PDB file of C-alpha atoms in Angstrom:
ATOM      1  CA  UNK A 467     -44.125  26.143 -43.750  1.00 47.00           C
ATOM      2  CA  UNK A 468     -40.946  27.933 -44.419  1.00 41.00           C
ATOM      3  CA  UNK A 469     -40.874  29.328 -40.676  1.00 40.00           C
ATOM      4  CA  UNK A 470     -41.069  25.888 -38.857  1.00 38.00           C
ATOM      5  CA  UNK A 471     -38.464  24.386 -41.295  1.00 34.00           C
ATOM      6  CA  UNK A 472     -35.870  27.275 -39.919  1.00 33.00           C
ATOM      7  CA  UNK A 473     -37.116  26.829 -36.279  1.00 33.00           C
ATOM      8  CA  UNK A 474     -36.554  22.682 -36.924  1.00 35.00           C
ATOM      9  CA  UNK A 475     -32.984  23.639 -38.987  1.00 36.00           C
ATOM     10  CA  UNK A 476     -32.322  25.962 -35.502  1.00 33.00           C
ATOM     11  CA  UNK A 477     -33.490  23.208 -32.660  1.00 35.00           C
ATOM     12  CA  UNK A 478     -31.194  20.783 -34.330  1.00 31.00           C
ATOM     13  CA  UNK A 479     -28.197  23.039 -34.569  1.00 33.00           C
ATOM     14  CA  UNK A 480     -28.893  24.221 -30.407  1.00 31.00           C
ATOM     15  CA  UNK A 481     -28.804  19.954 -29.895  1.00 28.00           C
ATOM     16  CA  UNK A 482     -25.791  19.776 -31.963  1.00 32.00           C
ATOM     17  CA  UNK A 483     -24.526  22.453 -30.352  1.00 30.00           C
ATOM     18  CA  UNK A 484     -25.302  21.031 -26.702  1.00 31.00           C
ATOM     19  CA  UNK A 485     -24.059  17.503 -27.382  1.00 33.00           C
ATOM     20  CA  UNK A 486     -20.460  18.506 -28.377  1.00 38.00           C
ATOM     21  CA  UNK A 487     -20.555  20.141 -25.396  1.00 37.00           C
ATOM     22  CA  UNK A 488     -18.845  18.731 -22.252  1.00 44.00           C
ATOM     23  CA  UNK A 489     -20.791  18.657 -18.435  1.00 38.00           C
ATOM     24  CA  UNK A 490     -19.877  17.029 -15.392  1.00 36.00           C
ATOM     25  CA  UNK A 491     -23.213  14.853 -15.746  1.00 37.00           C
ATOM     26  CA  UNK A 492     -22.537  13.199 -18.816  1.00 39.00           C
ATOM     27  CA  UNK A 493     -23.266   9.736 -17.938  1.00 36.00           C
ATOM     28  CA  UNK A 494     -20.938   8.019 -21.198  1.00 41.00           C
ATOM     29  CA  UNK A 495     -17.634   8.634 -19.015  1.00 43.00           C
ATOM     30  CA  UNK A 496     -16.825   8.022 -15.654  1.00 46.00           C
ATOM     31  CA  UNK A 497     -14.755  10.750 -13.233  1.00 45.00           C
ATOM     32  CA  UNK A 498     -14.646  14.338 -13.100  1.00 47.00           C
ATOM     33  CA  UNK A 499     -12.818  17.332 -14.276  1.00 52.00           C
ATOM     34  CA  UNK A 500      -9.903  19.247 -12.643  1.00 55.00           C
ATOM     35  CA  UNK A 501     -10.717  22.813 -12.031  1.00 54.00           C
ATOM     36  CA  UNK A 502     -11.245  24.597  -9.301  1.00 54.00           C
ATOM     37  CA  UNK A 503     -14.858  25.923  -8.873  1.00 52.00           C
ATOM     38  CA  UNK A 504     -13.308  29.365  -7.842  1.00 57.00           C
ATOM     39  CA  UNK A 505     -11.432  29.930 -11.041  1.00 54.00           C
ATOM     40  CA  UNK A 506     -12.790  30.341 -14.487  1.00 54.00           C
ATOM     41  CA  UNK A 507     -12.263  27.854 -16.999  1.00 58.00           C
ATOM     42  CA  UNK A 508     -10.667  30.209 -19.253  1.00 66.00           C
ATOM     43  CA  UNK A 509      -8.188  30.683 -16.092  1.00 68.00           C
ATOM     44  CA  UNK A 510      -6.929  26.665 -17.515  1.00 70.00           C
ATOM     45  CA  UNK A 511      -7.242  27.913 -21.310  1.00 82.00           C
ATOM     46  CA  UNK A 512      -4.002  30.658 -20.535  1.00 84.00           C
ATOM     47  CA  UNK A 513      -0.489  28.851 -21.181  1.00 88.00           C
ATOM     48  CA  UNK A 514       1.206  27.314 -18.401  1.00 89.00           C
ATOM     49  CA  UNK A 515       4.989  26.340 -17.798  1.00 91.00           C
ATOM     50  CA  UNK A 516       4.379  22.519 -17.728  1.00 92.00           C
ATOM     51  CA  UNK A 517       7.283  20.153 -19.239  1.00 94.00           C
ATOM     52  CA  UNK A 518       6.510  17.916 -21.525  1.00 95.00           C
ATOM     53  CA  UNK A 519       6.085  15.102 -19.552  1.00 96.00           C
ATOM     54  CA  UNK A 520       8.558  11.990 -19.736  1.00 95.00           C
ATOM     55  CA  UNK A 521       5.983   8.963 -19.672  1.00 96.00           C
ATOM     56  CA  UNK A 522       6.854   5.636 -20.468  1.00 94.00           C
ATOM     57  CA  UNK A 523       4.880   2.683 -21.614  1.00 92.00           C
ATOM     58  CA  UNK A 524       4.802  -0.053 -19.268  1.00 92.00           C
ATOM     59  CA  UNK A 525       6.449  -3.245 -19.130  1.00 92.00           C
ATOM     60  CA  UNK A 526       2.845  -5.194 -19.919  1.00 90.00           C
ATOM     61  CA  UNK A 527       4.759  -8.437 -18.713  1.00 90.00           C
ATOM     62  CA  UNK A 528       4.551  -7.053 -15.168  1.00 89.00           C
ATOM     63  CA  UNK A 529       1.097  -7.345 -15.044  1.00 87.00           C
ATOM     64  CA  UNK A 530      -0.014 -10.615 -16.337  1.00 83.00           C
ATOM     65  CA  UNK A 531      -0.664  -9.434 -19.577  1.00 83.00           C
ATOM     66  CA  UNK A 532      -4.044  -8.076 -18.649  1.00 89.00           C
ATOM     67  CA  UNK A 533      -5.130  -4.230 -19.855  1.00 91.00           C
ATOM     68  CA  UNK A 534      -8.300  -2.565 -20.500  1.00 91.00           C
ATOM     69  CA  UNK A 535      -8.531  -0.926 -23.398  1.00 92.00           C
ATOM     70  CA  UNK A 536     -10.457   2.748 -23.856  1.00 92.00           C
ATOM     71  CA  UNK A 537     -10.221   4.860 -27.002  1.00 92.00           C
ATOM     72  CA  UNK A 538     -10.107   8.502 -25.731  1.00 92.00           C
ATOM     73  CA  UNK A 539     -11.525  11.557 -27.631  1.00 92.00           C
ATOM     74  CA  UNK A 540     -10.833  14.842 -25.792  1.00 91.00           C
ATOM     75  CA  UNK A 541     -14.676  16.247 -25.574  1.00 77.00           C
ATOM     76  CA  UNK A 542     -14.410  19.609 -24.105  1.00 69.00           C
ATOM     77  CA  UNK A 543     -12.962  23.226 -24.956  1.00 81.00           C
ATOM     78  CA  UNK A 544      -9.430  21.701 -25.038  1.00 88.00           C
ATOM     79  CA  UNK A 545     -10.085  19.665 -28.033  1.00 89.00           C
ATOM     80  CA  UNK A 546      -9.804  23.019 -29.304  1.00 89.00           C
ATOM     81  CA  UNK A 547      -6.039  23.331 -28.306  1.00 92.00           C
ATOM     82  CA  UNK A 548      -4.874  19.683 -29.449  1.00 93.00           C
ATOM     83  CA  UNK A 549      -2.158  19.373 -31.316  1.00 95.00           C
ATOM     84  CA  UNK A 550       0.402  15.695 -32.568  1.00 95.00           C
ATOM     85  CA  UNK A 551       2.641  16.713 -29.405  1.00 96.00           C
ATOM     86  CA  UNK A 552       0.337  16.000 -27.242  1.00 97.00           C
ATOM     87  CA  UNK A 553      -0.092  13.128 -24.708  1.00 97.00           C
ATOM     88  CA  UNK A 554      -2.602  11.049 -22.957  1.00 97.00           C
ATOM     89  CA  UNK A 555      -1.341   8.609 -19.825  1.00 96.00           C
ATOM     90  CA  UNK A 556      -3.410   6.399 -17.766  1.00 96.00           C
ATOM     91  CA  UNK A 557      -1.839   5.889 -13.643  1.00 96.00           C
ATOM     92  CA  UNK A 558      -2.880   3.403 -11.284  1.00 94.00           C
ATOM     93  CA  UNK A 559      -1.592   4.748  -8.210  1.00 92.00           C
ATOM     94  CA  UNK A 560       1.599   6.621  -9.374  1.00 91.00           C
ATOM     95  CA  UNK A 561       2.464   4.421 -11.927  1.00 94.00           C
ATOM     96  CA  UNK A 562       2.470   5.145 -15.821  1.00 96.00           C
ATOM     97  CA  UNK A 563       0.095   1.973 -16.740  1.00 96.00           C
ATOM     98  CA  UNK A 564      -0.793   3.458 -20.706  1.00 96.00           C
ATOM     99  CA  UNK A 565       0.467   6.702 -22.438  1.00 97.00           C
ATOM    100  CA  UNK A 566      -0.138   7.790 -26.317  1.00 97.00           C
ATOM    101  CA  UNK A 567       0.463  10.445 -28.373  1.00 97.00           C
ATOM    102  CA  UNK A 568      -3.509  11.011 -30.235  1.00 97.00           C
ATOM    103  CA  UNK A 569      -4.210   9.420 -33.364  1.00 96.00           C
ATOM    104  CA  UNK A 570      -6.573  10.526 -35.859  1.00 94.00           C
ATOM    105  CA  UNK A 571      -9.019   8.415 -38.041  1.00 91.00           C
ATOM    106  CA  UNK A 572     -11.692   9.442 -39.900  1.00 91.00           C
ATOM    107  CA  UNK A 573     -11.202  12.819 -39.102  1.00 89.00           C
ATOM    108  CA  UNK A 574     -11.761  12.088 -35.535  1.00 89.00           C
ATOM    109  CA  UNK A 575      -8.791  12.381 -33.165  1.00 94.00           C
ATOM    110  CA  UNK A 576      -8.490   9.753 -30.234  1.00 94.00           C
ATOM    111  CA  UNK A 577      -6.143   8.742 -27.526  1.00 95.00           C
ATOM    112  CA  UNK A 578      -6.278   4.204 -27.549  1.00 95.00           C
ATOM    113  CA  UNK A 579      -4.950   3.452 -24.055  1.00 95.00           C
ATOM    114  CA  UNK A 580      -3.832   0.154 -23.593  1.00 94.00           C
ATOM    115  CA  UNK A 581      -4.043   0.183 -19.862  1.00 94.00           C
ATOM    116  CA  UNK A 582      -2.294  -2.559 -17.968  1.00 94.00           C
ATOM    117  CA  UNK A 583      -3.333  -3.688 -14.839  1.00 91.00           C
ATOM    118  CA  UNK A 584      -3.388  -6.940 -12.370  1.00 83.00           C
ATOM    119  CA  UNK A 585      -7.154  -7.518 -12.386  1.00 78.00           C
ATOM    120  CA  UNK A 586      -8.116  -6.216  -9.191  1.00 80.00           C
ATOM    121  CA  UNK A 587     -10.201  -3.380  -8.704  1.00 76.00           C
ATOM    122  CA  UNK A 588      -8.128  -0.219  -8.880  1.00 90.00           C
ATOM    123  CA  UNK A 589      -8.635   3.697  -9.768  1.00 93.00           C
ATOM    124  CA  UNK A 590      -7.472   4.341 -12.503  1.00 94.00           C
ATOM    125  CA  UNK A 591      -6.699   8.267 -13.108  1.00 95.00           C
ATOM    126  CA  UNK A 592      -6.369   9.904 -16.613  1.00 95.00           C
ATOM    127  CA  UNK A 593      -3.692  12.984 -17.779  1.00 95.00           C
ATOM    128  CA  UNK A 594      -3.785  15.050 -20.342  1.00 95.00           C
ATOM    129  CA  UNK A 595      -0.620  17.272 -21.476  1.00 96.00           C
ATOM    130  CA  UNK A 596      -1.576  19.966 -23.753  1.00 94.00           C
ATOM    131  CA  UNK A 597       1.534  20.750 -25.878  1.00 96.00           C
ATOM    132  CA  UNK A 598      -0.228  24.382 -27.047  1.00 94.00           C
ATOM    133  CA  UNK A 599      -0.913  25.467 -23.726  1.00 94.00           C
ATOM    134  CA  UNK A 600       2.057  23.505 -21.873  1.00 94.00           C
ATOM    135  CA  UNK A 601      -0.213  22.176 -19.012  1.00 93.00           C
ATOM    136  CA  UNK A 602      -0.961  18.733 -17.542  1.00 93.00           C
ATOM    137  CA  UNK A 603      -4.643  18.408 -16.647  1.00 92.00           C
ATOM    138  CA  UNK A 604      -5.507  15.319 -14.499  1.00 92.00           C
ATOM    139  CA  UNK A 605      -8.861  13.215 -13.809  1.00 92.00           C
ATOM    140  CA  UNK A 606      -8.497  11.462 -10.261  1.00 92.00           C
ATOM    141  CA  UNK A 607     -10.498   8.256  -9.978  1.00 90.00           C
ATOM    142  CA  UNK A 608     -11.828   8.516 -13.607  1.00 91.00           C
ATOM    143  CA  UNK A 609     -12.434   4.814 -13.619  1.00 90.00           C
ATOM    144  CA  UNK A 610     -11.939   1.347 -12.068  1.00 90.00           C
ATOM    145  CA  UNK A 611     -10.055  -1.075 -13.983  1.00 92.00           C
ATOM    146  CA  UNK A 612     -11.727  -3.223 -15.262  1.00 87.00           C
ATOM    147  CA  UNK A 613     -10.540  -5.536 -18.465  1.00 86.00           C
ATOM    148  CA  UNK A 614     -13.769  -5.768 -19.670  1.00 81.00           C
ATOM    149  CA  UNK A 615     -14.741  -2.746 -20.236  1.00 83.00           C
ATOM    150  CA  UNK A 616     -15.810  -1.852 -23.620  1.00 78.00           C
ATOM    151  CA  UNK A 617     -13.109   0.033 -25.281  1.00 79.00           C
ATOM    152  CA  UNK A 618     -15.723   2.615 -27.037  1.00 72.00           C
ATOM    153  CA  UNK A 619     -18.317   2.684 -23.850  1.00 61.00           C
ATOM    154  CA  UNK A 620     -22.124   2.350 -24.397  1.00 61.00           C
ATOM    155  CA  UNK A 621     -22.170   4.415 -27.469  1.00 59.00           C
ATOM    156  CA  UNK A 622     -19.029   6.170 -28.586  1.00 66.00           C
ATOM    157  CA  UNK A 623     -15.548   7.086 -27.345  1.00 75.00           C
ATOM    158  CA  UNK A 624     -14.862   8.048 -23.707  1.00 77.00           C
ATOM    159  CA  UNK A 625     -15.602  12.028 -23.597  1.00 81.00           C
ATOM    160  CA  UNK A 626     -13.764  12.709 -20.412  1.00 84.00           C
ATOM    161  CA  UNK A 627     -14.165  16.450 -18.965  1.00 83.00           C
ATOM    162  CA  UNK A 628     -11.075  17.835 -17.824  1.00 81.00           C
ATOM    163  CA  UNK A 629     -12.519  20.830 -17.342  1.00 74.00           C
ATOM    164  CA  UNK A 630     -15.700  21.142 -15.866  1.00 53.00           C
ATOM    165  CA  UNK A 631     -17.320  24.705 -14.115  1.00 39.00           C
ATOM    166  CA  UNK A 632     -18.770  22.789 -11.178  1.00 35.00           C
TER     167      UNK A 632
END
């Protein structure tokens, strides 16, 4: 009795253990990471020389008023790095379209990006400047906008990879 109550107490840890962790098949976020498949993830983990970068909300009027909303929660190894000087932007094309510093509730630490658009289908791609590490990791494509999108996907908040092993 005792034994399978320590093999149950040890299968649910390895689950809990898996879904905190971040692969490039989750299917609750859309896009991909950055890294090269060469280089080892703890290559990205090293400090960088990155700026802090200068983004800018947008002018929402510009757009029509239209955004898609998305609550962000960093779901890989750099969650391990984040810090209140960080900063999370959202581009359509090359311009800054939503950018926030993270906000914590509930013990939970999230990036709500407010991102403004014209209503037609465009990628939209997702950075990530890590104040601790002073690096700028980027998600190409990581969705279509898309004002109806569900600002907490299916289940939860958006667990984008930024860095992946491939």
């Amino acid at each position: 009795m005792m034994k399978s109550k320590i093999i149950s107490m040890l299968m649910l840890a390895a689950l809990a253990i898996m879904a905190g962790a971040c692969s490039s098949d989750d299917d609750d976020e859309p896009g991909g990471g950055t890294t090269d498949p060469e280089k080892p993830v703890t290559e990205y983990l090293t400090p960088g020389n990155d700026q802090r970068p200068d983004w800018t909300a947008p002018d929402y009027t510009l757009y029509g008023g239209i955004t898609m909303a998305v609550q962000v929660e960093l779901g890989d190894t750099l969650a391990n790095y984040q810090s209140g000087n960080d900063l999370m932007c959202a581009k359509i094309g090359d311009e800054v379209r939503a950018v926030t510093p993270p906000l914590t509730t509930g013990g939970i630490t999230y990036y709500p990006l407010s991102i403004a658009g014209d209503g037609t289908d465009q990628a939209v791609s997702l950075h990530y400047y890590c104040d601790q590490l002073h690096r700028i990791f980027t998600i190409k494509d990581w969705a279509t906008f898309d004002a109806s999108t569900k600002p907490t996907g299916e289940s939860s908040l958006y667990r984008p990879c930024f860095l992946t092993s491939q």
